[in-house]
């Protein structure tokens, strides 16, 4: 499913997003609600003892327009649409 707007995940079950169209990375990224992401972030920081981890170590609640949901299901709230979305800004620069 193509994501038409920028949004934030409210609930999710097994959601993986393919952001290769936006970032160029082929890894599918797990998407979870904000509270879950923050809890995992705190755990990871404690585990690493303040050292910096990898960019995919912590899940994110953000879904970007122009990307795709590869698997899973859930709910998200639209935050930015149209020309102000990530996809809209890229298209504007290309015109």
mmCIF file of C-alpha atoms in Angstrom:
data_model
loop_
_atom_site.group_PDB
_atom_site.id
_atom_site.type_symbol
_atom_site.label_atom_id
_atom_site.label_comp_id
_atom_site.label_asym_id
_atom_site.label_seq_id
_atom_site.Cartn_x
_atom_site.Cartn_y
_atom_site.Cartn_z
ATOM 1 C CA UNK A 1 0.000 0.000 0.000
ATOM 2 C CA UNK A 2 1.364 3.422 -0.959
ATOM 3 C CA UNK A 3 1.382 6.022 1.792
ATOM 4 C CA UNK A 4 -0.191 9.236 0.416
ATOM 5 C CA UNK A 5 0.591 11.569 3.363
ATOM 6 C CA UNK A 6 3.159 12.037 6.121
ATOM 7 C CA UNK A 7 1.826 10.617 9.362
ATOM 8 C CA UNK A 8 2.427 9.130 12.789
ATOM 9 C CA UNK A 9 1.523 5.557 13.782
ATOM 10 C CA UNK A 10 -1.171 5.255 16.444
ATOM 11 C CA UNK A 11 -1.313 1.450 16.569
ATOM 12 C CA UNK A 12 0.468 -1.216 14.575
ATOM 13 C CA UNK A 13 0.786 -4.954 14.218
ATOM 14 C CA UNK A 14 3.802 -6.125 12.245
ATOM 15 C CA UNK A 15 4.059 -2.954 10.146
ATOM 16 C CA UNK A 16 7.155 -2.798 7.954
ATOM 17 C CA UNK A 17 7.635 0.171 5.631
ATOM 18 C CA UNK A 18 9.705 0.214 2.468
ATOM 19 C CA UNK A 19 11.235 3.705 2.363
ATOM 20 C CA UNK A 20 13.571 3.058 -0.569
ATOM 21 C CA UNK A 21 11.741 5.592 -2.749
ATOM 22 C CA UNK A 22 12.511 8.295 -0.177
ATOM 23 C CA UNK A 23 15.856 7.260 1.319
ATOM 24 C CA UNK A 24 17.394 4.878 -1.203
ATOM 25 C CA UNK A 25 17.797 2.232 1.516
ATOM 26 C CA UNK A 26 16.321 -1.151 0.685
ATOM 27 C CA UNK A 27 15.812 -2.243 4.322
ATOM 28 C CA UNK A 28 12.212 -2.451 5.450
ATOM 29 C CA UNK A 29 11.755 -0.509 8.682
ATOM 30 C CA UNK A 30 9.502 -1.527 11.553
ATOM 31 C CA UNK A 31 6.910 1.085 12.497
ATOM 32 C CA UNK A 32 5.382 1.254 15.965
ATOM 33 C CA UNK A 33 3.450 3.787 18.074
ATOM 34 C CA UNK A 34 5.416 6.675 19.605
ATOM 35 C CA UNK A 35 5.218 5.356 23.176
ATOM 36 C CA UNK A 36 6.617 1.984 22.132
ATOM 37 C CA UNK A 37 9.431 3.646 20.170
ATOM 38 C CA UNK A 38 10.404 5.856 23.113
ATOM 39 C CA UNK A 39 10.423 2.901 25.529
ATOM 40 C CA UNK A 40 12.674 0.937 23.173
ATOM 41 C CA UNK A 41 14.906 3.996 22.765
ATOM 42 C CA UNK A 42 15.369 4.300 26.538
ATOM 43 C CA UNK A 43 16.146 0.568 26.791
ATOM 44 C CA UNK A 44 18.672 0.742 23.953
ATOM 45 C CA UNK A 45 20.420 3.804 25.406
ATOM 46 C CA UNK A 46 20.704 2.083 28.789
ATOM 47 C CA UNK A 47 22.046 -1.048 27.086
ATOM 48 C CA UNK A 48 24.643 0.926 25.125
ATOM 49 C CA UNK A 49 25.690 2.966 28.150
ATOM 50 C CA UNK A 50 25.357 6.271 26.317
ATOM 51 C CA UNK A 51 27.200 5.110 23.187
ATOM 52 C CA UNK A 52 25.575 5.726 19.834
ATOM 53 C CA UNK A 53 23.838 2.779 18.165
ATOM 54 C CA UNK A 54 22.946 2.102 14.553
ATOM 55 C CA UNK A 55 20.216 4.022 12.741
ATOM 56 C CA UNK A 56 17.940 0.951 12.554
ATOM 57 C CA UNK A 57 18.339 -0.049 16.210
ATOM 58 C CA UNK A 58 15.269 1.924 17.290
ATOM 59 C CA UNK A 59 11.878 1.825 15.597
ATOM 60 C CA UNK A 60 10.121 4.982 14.475
ATOM 61 C CA UNK A 61 6.453 6.025 14.434
ATOM 62 C CA UNK A 62 6.799 8.203 11.313
ATOM 63 C CA UNK A 63 5.365 7.146 7.949
ATOM 64 C CA UNK A 64 6.485 9.203 4.953
ATOM 65 C CA UNK A 65 4.470 9.982 1.850
ATOM 66 C CA UNK A 66 5.788 8.323 -1.278
ATOM 67 C CA UNK A 67 6.818 5.178 0.615
ATOM 68 C CA UNK A 68 5.014 1.857 0.976
ATOM 69 C CA UNK A 69 3.752 -0.408 3.734
ATOM 70 C CA UNK A 70 5.230 -3.819 2.935
ATOM 71 C CA UNK A 71 3.466 -5.863 5.626
ATOM 72 C CA UNK A 72 1.275 -5.527 8.681
ATOM 73 C CA UNK A 73 -1.685 -3.423 9.615
ATOM 74 C CA UNK A 74 -2.513 -0.544 11.885
ATOM 75 C CA UNK A 75 -3.768 2.999 12.210
ATOM 76 C CA UNK A 76 -1.959 6.266 11.676
ATOM 77 C CA UNK A 77 -2.888 9.916 11.739
ATOM 78 C CA UNK A 78 -2.103 12.217 8.825
ATOM 79 C CA UNK A 79 0.114 15.113 9.858
ATOM 80 C CA UNK A 80 1.178 16.728 6.566
ATOM 81 C CA UNK A 81 -0.452 16.482 3.126
ATOM 82 C CA UNK A 82 0.071 17.724 -0.412
ATOM 83 C CA UNK A 83 2.905 20.096 -1.289
ATOM 84 C CA UNK A 84 4.049 20.298 2.354
ATOM 85 C CA UNK A 85 4.585 16.533 2.692
ATOM 86 C CA UNK A 86 8.015 14.963 2.130
ATOM 87 C CA UNK A 87 6.937 13.649 -1.265
ATOM 88 C CA UNK A 88 5.373 17.009 -2.184
ATOM 89 C CA UNK A 89 8.549 18.922 -1.337
ATOM 90 C CA UNK A 90 10.682 16.585 -3.455
ATOM 91 C CA UNK A 91 8.295 16.887 -6.410
ATOM 92 C CA UNK A 92 8.340 20.698 -6.092
ATOM 93 C CA UNK A 93 12.138 20.725 -6.252
ATOM 94 C CA UNK A 94 12.059 18.613 -9.402
ATOM 95 C CA UNK A 95 9.704 21.004 -11.223
#
